[in-house]
Amino acid sequence: MTANLVLLGPPGAGKGTQAEILRERLGLEHLSTGDILRAEMKAGSELGKKAKEYVEKGELVPDEVIIGMIREKLLALPKEKGFLLDGFPRTVAQAEALDELLKEIGRELTAVIYLKVSWEVVRMRLTGRLICRNCGAIYHRVNKPPKNDMRCDICGGELYQREDDKEEVIKQRFEVYNQQTAPLVDFYRQKGILFEVNSEVSAEETFKQIENILNSL
Ligand code: AP5
C-alpha cells in the first residue's frame, strides 16, 4: 500500500514504535526528525551542536533549522514509495512549510494519524524506555524488555536511556507539545485528513487501528 503519512502525538505516544511497524509491513520510507537530530548530535556536526542545546532541555529546535534539514530529506525521497513523517511537523509554521515543500515535489499527504495518550502513560513509557545505541531499536523495561539485560535482541548492541527521558525533561517536552504541537490537531482536522487513534493499548492493537484507517481511505 502506498500512503504518505504524518504520525502526530505527544512524546512517548508510540510514534517511533508505530513507524517501525509501518515501515516493515507497508514498506514506507520513515523520516524521523528526532532520529536525524540525534545522529547529527552523535557525529558532533555543527547542526548537532546547535540542536543539542535545545533537545537536552526539552525545547524545540528552531523552525528554520528543522525546515532546512527536512527539505533536503524530502527532496531525496524515492518517488515510487510512500513516506512516513515522525516528529515533523511540530509547529504551525512547520506544517505550512511542509505544505509548500510537498507542492514543490508534487506530492500530498494521505492522512495524519494522531496517537492519543495521557500524561500518566507518557511518563510511564518514557521513564522506562531503552534504545539500542547501534540499530536504534526501541524497548521498554516493563512493556517490551530485552531478552538479555541491556543488550539489543536484534543486533546485540548496548541499550541506553535517552538524555531527554529524565523526568524533569519529559515534563518540559509534554508542556512544549501542548503549547506548540497540539494546535496541529485542529490544523489537520480542518483539512479533513486527521484520524484519531487510541495509543494507550498495545502496539499491535494500535497498529490495527491505523491499518483499518488506511484500508478505509
Ligand atoms: P523526538 O525524537 O521526535 O521525540 P518525541 O516526539 O518526544 O517522541 P519520542 O521519541 O519520545 O516518543 P515516541 O512517540 O516516538 O514513542 P516511542 O515509540 O519511542 O524528538 C526529540 C527532540 O528533538 C524534541 O524534544 C526536540 O527538541 C527535537 N525535535 C525533533 N523533531 C523536531 C521538530 N520537528 N521541530 C523542532 N524540534 C524537534 O515509545 C515510547 C516508549 O513506549 C518505548 O519504550 C516503547 O517501547 C513504549 N511503547 C510504545 N508504544 C507502546 C504501546 N502501544 N504499549 C506499550 N508500550 C509502548
PDB file of C-alpha atoms and ligand atoms in Angstrom:
ATOM      1  CA  MET A   1       0.000   0.000   0.000  1.00  0.00           C
ATOM      2  CA  THR A   2       1.335   3.463  -0.834  1.00  0.00           C
ATOM      3  CA  ALA A   3       0.452   6.275   1.523  1.00  0.00           C
ATOM      4  CA  ASN A   4       2.089   9.497   2.665  1.00  0.00           C
ATOM      5  CA  LEU A   5       1.552   9.802   6.401  1.00  0.00           C
ATOM      6  CA  VAL A   6       2.305  12.043   9.355  1.00  0.00           C
ATOM      7  CA  LEU A   7       2.406  10.489  12.829  1.00  0.00           C
ATOM      8  CA  LEU A   8       1.319  13.136  15.317  1.00  0.00           C
ATOM      9  CA  GLY A   9       1.216  12.821  19.096  1.00  0.00           C
ATOM     10  CA  PRO A  10       2.957  13.733  22.340  1.00  0.00           C
ATOM     11  CA  PRO A  11       6.375  12.422  23.352  1.00  0.00           C
ATOM     12  CA  GLY A  12       6.029   8.731  24.176  1.00  0.00           C
ATOM     13  CA  ALA A  13       2.782   8.310  22.218  1.00  0.00           C
ATOM     14  CA  GLY A  14       4.441   5.480  20.289  1.00  0.00           C
ATOM     15  CA  LYS A  15       5.326   7.318  17.061  1.00  0.00           C
ATOM     16  CA  GLY A  16       8.712   5.583  16.699  1.00  0.00           C
ATOM     17  CA  THR A  17       7.208   2.192  17.593  1.00  0.00           C
ATOM     18  CA  GLN A  18       4.379   2.502  15.034  1.00  0.00           C
ATOM     19  CA  ALA A  19       6.760   3.950  12.436  1.00  0.00           C
ATOM     20  CA  GLU A  20       8.914   0.843  12.687  1.00  0.00           C
ATOM     21  CA  ILE A  21       5.855  -1.441  12.216  1.00  0.00           C
ATOM     22  CA  LEU A  22       4.551   0.641   9.280  1.00  0.00           C
ATOM     23  CA  ARG A  23       7.990   0.687   7.641  1.00  0.00           C
ATOM     24  CA  GLU A  24       8.334  -3.058   7.976  1.00  0.00           C
ATOM     25  CA  ARG A  25       4.792  -4.077   6.934  1.00  0.00           C
ATOM     26  CA  LEU A  26       3.897  -1.387   4.375  1.00  0.00           C
ATOM     27  CA  GLY A  27       7.372  -0.552   3.061  1.00  0.00           C
ATOM     28  CA  LEU A  28       7.032   3.182   3.789  1.00  0.00           C
ATOM     29  CA  GLU A  29      10.114   5.416   3.926  1.00  0.00           C
ATOM     30  CA  HIS A  30      10.495   6.592   7.529  1.00  0.00           C
ATOM     31  CA  LEU A  31      11.743  10.116   8.263  1.00  0.00           C
ATOM     32  CA  SER A  32      12.150  10.984  11.946  1.00  0.00           C
ATOM     33  CA  THR A  33      13.441  14.466  12.762  1.00  0.00           C
ATOM     34  CA  GLY A  34      14.353  13.275  16.288  1.00  0.00           C
ATOM     35  CA  ASP A  35      16.478  10.419  14.867  1.00  0.00           C
ATOM     36  CA  ILE A  36      18.151  12.739  12.346  1.00  0.00           C
ATOM     37  CA  LEU A  37      18.980  15.245  15.097  1.00  0.00           C
ATOM     38  CA  ARG A  38      20.354  12.533  17.414  1.00  0.00           C
ATOM     39  CA  ALA A  39      22.578  11.212  14.592  1.00  0.00           C
ATOM     40  CA  GLU A  40      23.897  14.754  13.990  1.00  0.00           C
ATOM     41  CA  MET A  41      24.482  15.192  17.736  1.00  0.00           C
ATOM     42  CA  LYS A  42      26.385  11.900  17.876  1.00  0.00           C
ATOM     43  CA  ALA A  43      28.521  12.918  14.888  1.00  0.00           C
ATOM     44  CA  GLY A  44      29.269  16.284  16.569  1.00  0.00           C
ATOM     45  CA  SER A  45      28.328  18.251  13.415  1.00  0.00           C
ATOM     46  CA  GLU A  46      27.533  21.990  13.524  1.00  0.00           C
ATOM     47  CA  LEU A  47      23.821  21.143  13.234  1.00  0.00           C
ATOM     48  CA  GLY A  48      24.200  18.558  16.013  1.00  0.00           C
ATOM     49  CA  LYS A  49      25.910  21.037  18.345  1.00  0.00           C
ATOM     50  CA  LYS A  50      23.183  23.606  17.771  1.00  0.00           C
ATOM     51  CA  ALA A  51      20.379  21.027  18.229  1.00  0.00           C
ATOM     52  CA  LYS A  52      21.870  19.663  21.472  1.00  0.00           C
ATOM     53  CA  GLU A  53      21.237  22.976  23.279  1.00  0.00           C
ATOM     54  CA  TYR A  54      17.502  22.593  22.665  1.00  0.00           C
ATOM     55  CA  VAL A  55      16.968  18.814  22.693  1.00  0.00           C
ATOM     56  CA  GLU A  56      18.555  18.243  26.110  1.00  0.00           C
ATOM     57  CA  LYS A  57      16.321  20.920  27.673  1.00  0.00           C
ATOM     58  CA  GLY A  58      13.193  19.514  26.041  1.00  0.00           C
ATOM     59  CA  GLU A  59      12.747  22.606  23.829  1.00  0.00           C
ATOM     60  CA  LEU A  60      12.027  22.601  20.105  1.00  0.00           C
ATOM     61  CA  VAL A  61      14.896  23.222  17.694  1.00  0.00           C
ATOM     62  CA  PRO A  62      14.157  26.479  15.765  1.00  0.00           C
ATOM     63  CA  ASP A  63      11.803  26.090  12.785  1.00  0.00           C
ATOM     64  CA  GLU A  64      14.283  27.389  10.179  1.00  0.00           C
ATOM     65  CA  VAL A  65      16.860  24.741  11.179  1.00  0.00           C
ATOM     66  CA  ILE A  66      14.318  21.907  11.027  1.00  0.00           C
ATOM     67  CA  ILE A  67      12.683  23.058   7.792  1.00  0.00           C
ATOM     68  CA  GLY A  68      16.047  23.310   6.004  1.00  0.00           C
ATOM     69  CA  MET A  69      17.022  19.861   7.280  1.00  0.00           C
ATOM     70  CA  ILE A  70      13.758  18.111   6.324  1.00  0.00           C
ATOM     71  CA  ARG A  71      13.658  19.816   2.907  1.00  0.00           C
ATOM     72  CA  GLU A  72      16.832  18.012   1.831  1.00  0.00           C
ATOM     73  CA  LYS A  73      15.466  14.669   3.050  1.00  0.00           C
ATOM     74  CA  LEU A  74      12.068  15.121   1.371  1.00  0.00           C
ATOM     75  CA  LEU A  75      13.676  16.029  -1.935  1.00  0.00           C
ATOM     76  CA  ALA A  76      15.759  12.850  -1.737  1.00  0.00           C
ATOM     77  CA  LEU A  77      12.772  10.517  -1.131  1.00  0.00           C
ATOM     78  CA  PRO A  78      12.199   7.852  -3.789  1.00  0.00           C
ATOM     79  CA  LYS A  79       9.083   8.875  -5.770  1.00  0.00           C
ATOM     80  CA  GLU A  80       7.691   5.340  -6.096  1.00  0.00           C
ATOM     81  CA  LYS A  81       7.449   4.786  -2.331  1.00  0.00           C
ATOM     82  CA  GLY A  82       5.101   6.225   0.276  1.00  0.00           C
ATOM     83  CA  PHE A  83       6.597   8.069   3.237  1.00  0.00           C
ATOM     84  CA  LEU A  84       6.021   8.440   6.928  1.00  0.00           C
ATOM     85  CA  LEU A  85       6.920  11.609   8.859  1.00  0.00           C
ATOM     86  CA  ASP A  86       7.574  11.074  12.570  1.00  0.00           C
ATOM     87  CA  GLY A  87       8.152  14.129  14.805  1.00  0.00           C
ATOM     88  CA  PHE A  88       7.590  16.585  11.946  1.00  0.00           C
ATOM     89  CA  PRO A  89       5.763  18.928  11.620  1.00  0.00           C
ATOM     90  CA  ARG A  90       5.687  20.134  15.206  1.00  0.00           C
ATOM     91  CA  THR A  91       4.562  23.757  14.855  1.00  0.00           C
ATOM     92  CA  VAL A  92       2.048  25.501  12.602  1.00  0.00           C
ATOM     93  CA  ALA A  93       4.989  27.186  10.795  1.00  0.00           C
ATOM     94  CA  GLN A  94       6.485  23.735  10.087  1.00  0.00           C
ATOM     95  CA  ALA A  95       3.119  22.430   8.848  1.00  0.00           C
ATOM     96  CA  GLU A  96       2.778  25.377   6.460  1.00  0.00           C
ATOM     97  CA  ALA A  97       6.341  24.842   5.239  1.00  0.00           C
ATOM     98  CA  LEU A  98       5.533  21.149   4.688  1.00  0.00           C
ATOM     99  CA  ASP A  99       2.541  22.101   2.507  1.00  0.00           C
ATOM    100  CA  GLU A 100       4.847  24.232   0.359  1.00  0.00           C
ATOM    101  CA  LEU A 101       7.541  21.549   0.149  1.00  0.00           C
ATOM    102  CA  LEU A 102       5.032  18.896  -0.876  1.00  0.00           C
ATOM    103  CA  LYS A 103       3.646  21.201  -3.588  1.00  0.00           C
ATOM    104  CA  GLU A 104       7.195  21.674  -4.837  1.00  0.00           C
ATOM    105  CA  ILE A 105       7.757  17.917  -5.192  1.00  0.00           C
ATOM    106  CA  GLY A 106       4.229  17.223  -6.474  1.00  0.00           C
ATOM    107  CA  ARG A 107       3.093  15.029  -3.582  1.00  0.00           C
ATOM    108  CA  GLU A 108       0.402  15.261  -0.929  1.00  0.00           C
ATOM    109  CA  LEU A 109      -0.432  13.821   2.486  1.00  0.00           C
ATOM    110  CA  THR A 110      -2.819  10.872   2.554  1.00  0.00           C
ATOM    111  CA  ALA A 111      -3.529  11.046   6.303  1.00  0.00           C
ATOM    112  CA  VAL A 112      -2.322  12.439   9.618  1.00  0.00           C
ATOM    113  CA  ILE A 113      -2.528   9.777  12.309  1.00  0.00           C
ATOM    114  CA  TYR A 114      -2.999  11.310  15.745  1.00  0.00           C
ATOM    115  CA  LEU A 115      -1.828   8.961  18.508  1.00  0.00           C
ATOM    116  CA  LYS A 116      -3.704   9.897  21.688  1.00  0.00           C
ATOM    117  CA  VAL A 117      -2.217   9.182  25.136  1.00  0.00           C
ATOM    118  CA  SER A 118      -2.483  10.710  28.614  1.00  0.00           C
ATOM    119  CA  TRP A 119       0.344  12.267  30.629  1.00  0.00           C
ATOM    120  CA  GLU A 120       0.393   9.233  33.018  1.00  0.00           C
ATOM    121  CA  VAL A 121       1.053   6.870  30.116  1.00  0.00           C
ATOM    122  CA  VAL A 122       3.690   9.203  28.616  1.00  0.00           C
ATOM    123  CA  ARG A 123       5.526   9.360  31.928  1.00  0.00           C
ATOM    124  CA  MET A 124       5.474   5.585  32.423  1.00  0.00           C
ATOM    125  CA  ARG A 125       6.597   4.901  28.839  1.00  0.00           C
ATOM    126  CA  LEU A 126       9.428   7.404  28.674  1.00  0.00           C
ATOM    127  CA  THR A 127      10.957   6.752  32.085  1.00  0.00           C
ATOM    128  CA  GLY A 128      11.127   3.038  31.127  1.00  0.00           C
ATOM    129  CA  ARG A 129      12.281   3.419  27.508  1.00  0.00           C
ATOM    130  CA  LEU A 130      15.584   1.892  26.382  1.00  0.00           C
ATOM    131  CA  ILE A 131      17.143   2.357  22.933  1.00  0.00           C
ATOM    132  CA  CYS A 132      19.824   0.390  21.111  1.00  0.00           C
ATOM    133  CA  ARG A 133      22.935   2.525  20.584  1.00  0.00           C
ATOM    134  CA  ASN A 134      23.730   0.555  17.447  1.00  0.00           C
ATOM    135  CA  CYS A 135      20.483  -0.003  15.468  1.00  0.00           C
ATOM    136  CA  GLY A 136      18.016   2.321  17.243  1.00  0.00           C
ATOM    137  CA  ALA A 137      15.533  -0.462  18.180  1.00  0.00           C
ATOM    138  CA  ILE A 138      13.115   0.679  20.913  1.00  0.00           C
ATOM    139  CA  TYR A 139      12.483  -1.309  24.147  1.00  0.00           C
ATOM    140  CA  HIS A 140      10.747  -0.719  27.458  1.00  0.00           C
ATOM    141  CA  ARG A 141      11.901  -2.042  30.833  1.00  0.00           C
ATOM    142  CA  VAL A 142       8.392  -3.412  31.578  1.00  0.00           C
ATOM    143  CA  ASN A 143       6.318  -3.411  28.341  1.00  0.00           C
ATOM    144  CA  LYS A 144       8.997  -4.697  25.987  1.00  0.00           C
ATOM    145  CA  PRO A 145      12.022  -5.859  27.954  1.00  0.00           C
ATOM    146  CA  PRO A 146      15.108  -7.078  26.069  1.00  0.00           C
ATOM    147  CA  LYS A 147      15.833 -10.833  26.403  1.00  0.00           C
ATOM    148  CA  ASN A 148      19.376 -10.147  27.655  1.00  0.00           C
ATOM    149  CA  ASP A 149      19.889  -7.430  30.211  1.00  0.00           C
ATOM    150  CA  MET A 150      20.731  -4.099  28.466  1.00  0.00           C
ATOM    151  CA  ARG A 151      21.561  -5.751  25.110  1.00  0.00           C
ATOM    152  CA  CYS A 152      19.556  -5.442  21.881  1.00  0.00           C
ATOM    153  CA  ASP A 153      17.683  -8.626  20.811  1.00  0.00           C
ATOM    154  CA  ILE A 154      18.293  -7.774  17.151  1.00  0.00           C
ATOM    155  CA  CYS A 155      21.961  -6.768  16.951  1.00  0.00           C
ATOM    156  CA  GLY A 156      23.389  -7.268  20.466  1.00  0.00           C
ATOM    157  CA  GLY A 157      24.137  -3.518  20.759  1.00  0.00           C
ATOM    158  CA  GLU A 158      24.204  -1.746  24.107  1.00  0.00           C
ATOM    159  CA  LEU A 159      20.889  -0.269  25.307  1.00  0.00           C
ATOM    160  CA  TYR A 160      20.789   3.229  26.811  1.00  0.00           C
ATOM    161  CA  GLN A 161      18.348   5.773  28.198  1.00  0.00           C
ATOM    162  CA  ARG A 162      17.943   8.981  26.157  1.00  0.00           C
ATOM    163  CA  GLU A 163      19.265  12.161  27.851  1.00  0.00           C
ATOM    164  CA  ASP A 164      15.851  13.796  27.360  1.00  0.00           C
ATOM    165  CA  ASP A 165      13.994  10.896  29.026  1.00  0.00           C
ATOM    166  CA  LYS A 166      14.824  12.203  32.518  1.00  0.00           C
ATOM    167  CA  GLU A 167      11.640  13.016  34.412  1.00  0.00           C
ATOM    168  CA  GLU A 168      12.101  16.822  34.546  1.00  0.00           C
ATOM    169  CA  VAL A 169      12.845  16.971  30.793  1.00  0.00           C
ATOM    170  CA  ILE A 170       9.870  14.704  29.996  1.00  0.00           C
ATOM    171  CA  LYS A 171       7.576  17.189  31.781  1.00  0.00           C
ATOM    172  CA  GLN A 172       9.004  20.074  29.790  1.00  0.00           C
ATOM    173  CA  ARG A 173       8.628  18.166  26.477  1.00  0.00           C
ATOM    174  CA  PHE A 174       4.993  17.392  27.299  1.00  0.00           C
ATOM    175  CA  GLU A 175       4.295  21.075  28.027  1.00  0.00           C
ATOM    176  CA  VAL A 176       6.045  22.167  24.845  1.00  0.00           C
ATOM    177  CA  TYR A 177       3.932  19.625  22.948  1.00  0.00           C
ATOM    178  CA  ASN A 178       0.702  21.013  24.436  1.00  0.00           C
ATOM    179  CA  GLN A 179       1.639  24.596  23.626  1.00  0.00           C
ATOM    180  CA  GLN A 180       3.302  24.302  20.232  1.00  0.00           C
ATOM    181  CA  THR A 181       2.326  20.993  18.610  1.00  0.00           C
ATOM    182  CA  ALA A 182      -1.227  20.261  19.834  1.00  0.00           C
ATOM    183  CA  PRO A 183      -2.647  23.096  17.625  1.00  0.00           C
ATOM    184  CA  LEU A 184      -1.767  20.899  14.630  1.00  0.00           C
ATOM    185  CA  VAL A 185      -4.651  18.586  15.558  1.00  0.00           C
ATOM    186  CA  ASP A 186      -7.119  21.310  14.505  1.00  0.00           C
ATOM    187  CA  PHE A 187      -4.916  22.421  11.609  1.00  0.00           C
ATOM    188  CA  TYR A 188      -5.174  18.954  10.022  1.00  0.00           C
ATOM    189  CA  ARG A 189      -8.762  18.321  11.178  1.00  0.00           C
ATOM    190  CA  GLN A 190      -9.806  21.368   9.187  1.00  0.00           C
ATOM    191  CA  LYS A 191      -8.103  19.909   6.125  1.00  0.00           C
ATOM    192  CA  GLY A 192     -10.167  16.724   6.643  1.00  0.00           C
ATOM    193  CA  ILE A 193      -7.139  14.383   6.869  1.00  0.00           C
ATOM    194  CA  LEU A 194      -6.862  13.878  10.649  1.00  0.00           C
ATOM    195  CA  PHE A 195      -7.563  10.398  12.082  1.00  0.00           C
ATOM    196  CA  GLU A 196      -7.508   9.712  15.823  1.00  0.00           C
ATOM    197  CA  VAL A 197      -6.124   6.511  17.300  1.00  0.00           C
ATOM    198  CA  ASN A 198      -6.181   5.324  20.910  1.00  0.00           C
ATOM    199  CA  SER A 199      -2.488   4.664  21.593  1.00  0.00           C
ATOM    200  CA  GLU A 200      -2.922   3.527  25.203  1.00  0.00           C
ATOM    201  CA  VAL A 201      -3.493  -0.063  24.063  1.00  0.00           C
ATOM    202  CA  SER A 202      -0.740  -2.475  22.941  1.00  0.00           C
ATOM    203  CA  ALA A 203       1.479  -1.584  19.980  1.00  0.00           C
ATOM    204  CA  GLU A 204      -0.183  -4.320  17.897  1.00  0.00           C
ATOM    205  CA  GLU A 205      -3.709  -3.069  18.719  1.00  0.00           C
ATOM    206  CA  THR A 206      -2.626   0.482  17.908  1.00  0.00           C
ATOM    207  CA  PHE A 207      -1.291  -0.680  14.557  1.00  0.00           C
ATOM    208  CA  LYS A 208      -4.596  -2.493  13.818  1.00  0.00           C
ATOM    209  CA  GLN A 209      -6.465   0.821  14.216  1.00  0.00           C
ATOM    210  CA  ILE A 210      -4.053   2.530  11.805  1.00  0.00           C
ATOM    211  CA  GLU A 211      -4.388  -0.347   9.342  1.00  0.00           C
ATOM    212  CA  ASN A 212      -8.200  -0.054   9.462  1.00  0.00           C
ATOM    213  CA  ILE A 213      -7.980   3.685   8.781  1.00  0.00           C
ATOM    214  CA  LEU A 214      -5.675   3.160   5.810  1.00  0.00           C
ATOM    215  CA  ASN A 215      -7.929   0.414   4.419  1.00  0.00           C
ATOM    216  CA  SER A 216     -10.929   2.741   4.642  1.00  0.00           C
ATOM    217  CA  LEU A 217      -9.298   5.504   2.567  1.00  0.00           C
TER     218      LEU A 217
HETATM  219  P1  AP5 B   1      11.652  13.023  19.058  1.00  0.00           P
HETATM  220  O1  AP5 B   1      12.743  12.039  18.974  1.00  0.00           O
HETATM  221  O2  AP5 B   1      10.750  13.218  17.901  1.00  0.00           O
HETATM  222  O3  AP5 B   1      10.847  12.694  20.373  1.00  0.00           O
HETATM  223  P2  AP5 B   1       9.306  12.800  20.768  1.00  0.00           P
HETATM  224  O4  AP5 B   1       8.363  13.364  19.780  1.00  0.00           O
HETATM  225  O5  AP5 B   1       9.350  13.485  22.079  1.00  0.00           O
HETATM  226  O6  AP5 B   1       8.852  11.363  20.774  1.00  0.00           O
HETATM  227  P3  AP5 B   1       9.566  10.153  21.424  1.00  0.00           P
HETATM  228  O7  AP5 B   1      10.619   9.632  20.516  1.00  0.00           O
HETATM  229  O8  AP5 B   1       9.978  10.474  22.831  1.00  0.00           O
HETATM  230  O9  AP5 B   1       8.345   9.147  21.583  1.00  0.00           O
HETATM  231  P4  AP5 B   1       7.571   8.264  20.535  1.00  0.00           P
HETATM  232  O10 AP5 B   1       6.201   8.817  20.359  1.00  0.00           O
HETATM  233  O11 AP5 B   1       8.382   8.003  19.290  1.00  0.00           O
HETATM  234  O12 AP5 B   1       7.443   6.927  21.406  1.00  0.00           O
HETATM  235  P5  AP5 B   1       8.169   5.503  21.266  1.00  0.00           P
HETATM  236  O13 AP5 B   1       7.612   4.735  20.113  1.00  0.00           O
HETATM  237  O14 AP5 B   1       9.660   5.645  21.353  1.00  0.00           O
HETATM  238  O15 AP5 B   1      12.227  14.467  19.413  1.00  0.00           O
HETATM  239  C1  AP5 B   1      13.213  14.657  20.411  1.00  0.00           C
HETATM  240  C2  AP5 B   1      13.616  16.126  20.456  1.00  0.00           C
HETATM  241  O16 AP5 B   1      14.179  16.529  19.177  1.00  0.00           O
HETATM  242  C3  AP5 B   1      12.461  17.128  20.686  1.00  0.00           C
HETATM  243  O17 AP5 B   1      12.188  17.287  22.064  1.00  0.00           O
HETATM  244  C4  AP5 B   1      13.055  18.405  20.042  1.00  0.00           C
HETATM  245  O18 AP5 B   1      13.986  19.010  20.871  1.00  0.00           O
HETATM  246  C5  AP5 B   1      13.791  17.875  18.824  1.00  0.00           C
HETATM  247  N1  AP5 B   1      12.929  17.801  17.620  1.00  0.00           N
HETATM  248  C6  AP5 B   1      12.567  16.680  16.935  1.00  0.00           C
HETATM  249  N2  AP5 B   1      11.778  16.988  15.892  1.00  0.00           N
HETATM  250  C7  AP5 B   1      11.640  18.346  15.915  1.00  0.00           C
HETATM  251  C8  AP5 B   1      10.921  19.277  15.111  1.00  0.00           C
HETATM  252  N3  AP5 B   1      10.157  18.854  14.075  1.00  0.00           N
HETATM  253  N4  AP5 B   1      10.984  20.581  15.443  1.00  0.00           N
HETATM  254  C9  AP5 B   1      11.740  21.021  16.471  1.00  0.00           C
HETATM  255  N5  AP5 B   1      12.445  20.197  17.286  1.00  0.00           N
HETATM  256  C10 AP5 B   1      12.390  18.871  17.003  1.00  0.00           C
HETATM  257  O19 AP5 B   1       7.602   4.804  22.589  1.00  0.00           O
HETATM  258  C11 AP5 B   1       7.976   5.252  23.888  1.00  0.00           C
HETATM  259  C12 AP5 B   1       8.115   4.030  24.834  1.00  0.00           C
HETATM  260  O20 AP5 B   1       6.838   3.422  24.997  1.00  0.00           O
HETATM  261  C13 AP5 B   1       9.029   2.909  24.313  1.00  0.00           C
HETATM  262  O21 AP5 B   1       9.727   2.360  25.387  1.00  0.00           O
HETATM  263  C14 AP5 B   1       8.070   1.872  23.684  1.00  0.00           C
HETATM  264  O22 AP5 B   1       8.592   0.555  23.771  1.00  0.00           O
HETATM  265  C15 AP5 B   1       6.836   2.048  24.557  1.00  0.00           C
HETATM  266  N6  AP5 B   1       5.599   1.871  23.791  1.00  0.00           N
HETATM  267  C16 AP5 B   1       5.306   2.420  22.583  1.00  0.00           C
HETATM  268  N7  AP5 B   1       4.073   2.074  22.182  1.00  0.00           N
HETATM  269  C17 AP5 B   1       3.564   1.295  23.179  1.00  0.00           C
HETATM  270  C18 AP5 B   1       2.306   0.647  23.370  1.00  0.00           C
HETATM  271  N8  AP5 B   1       1.306   0.741  22.485  1.00  0.00           N
HETATM  272  N9  AP5 B   1       2.113  -0.063  24.523  1.00  0.00           N
HETATM  273  C19 AP5 B   1       3.088  -0.149  25.443  1.00  0.00           C
HETATM  274  N10 AP5 B   1       4.303   0.442  25.317  1.00  0.00           N
HETATM  275  C20 AP5 B   1       4.544   1.170  24.194  1.00  0.00           C
END
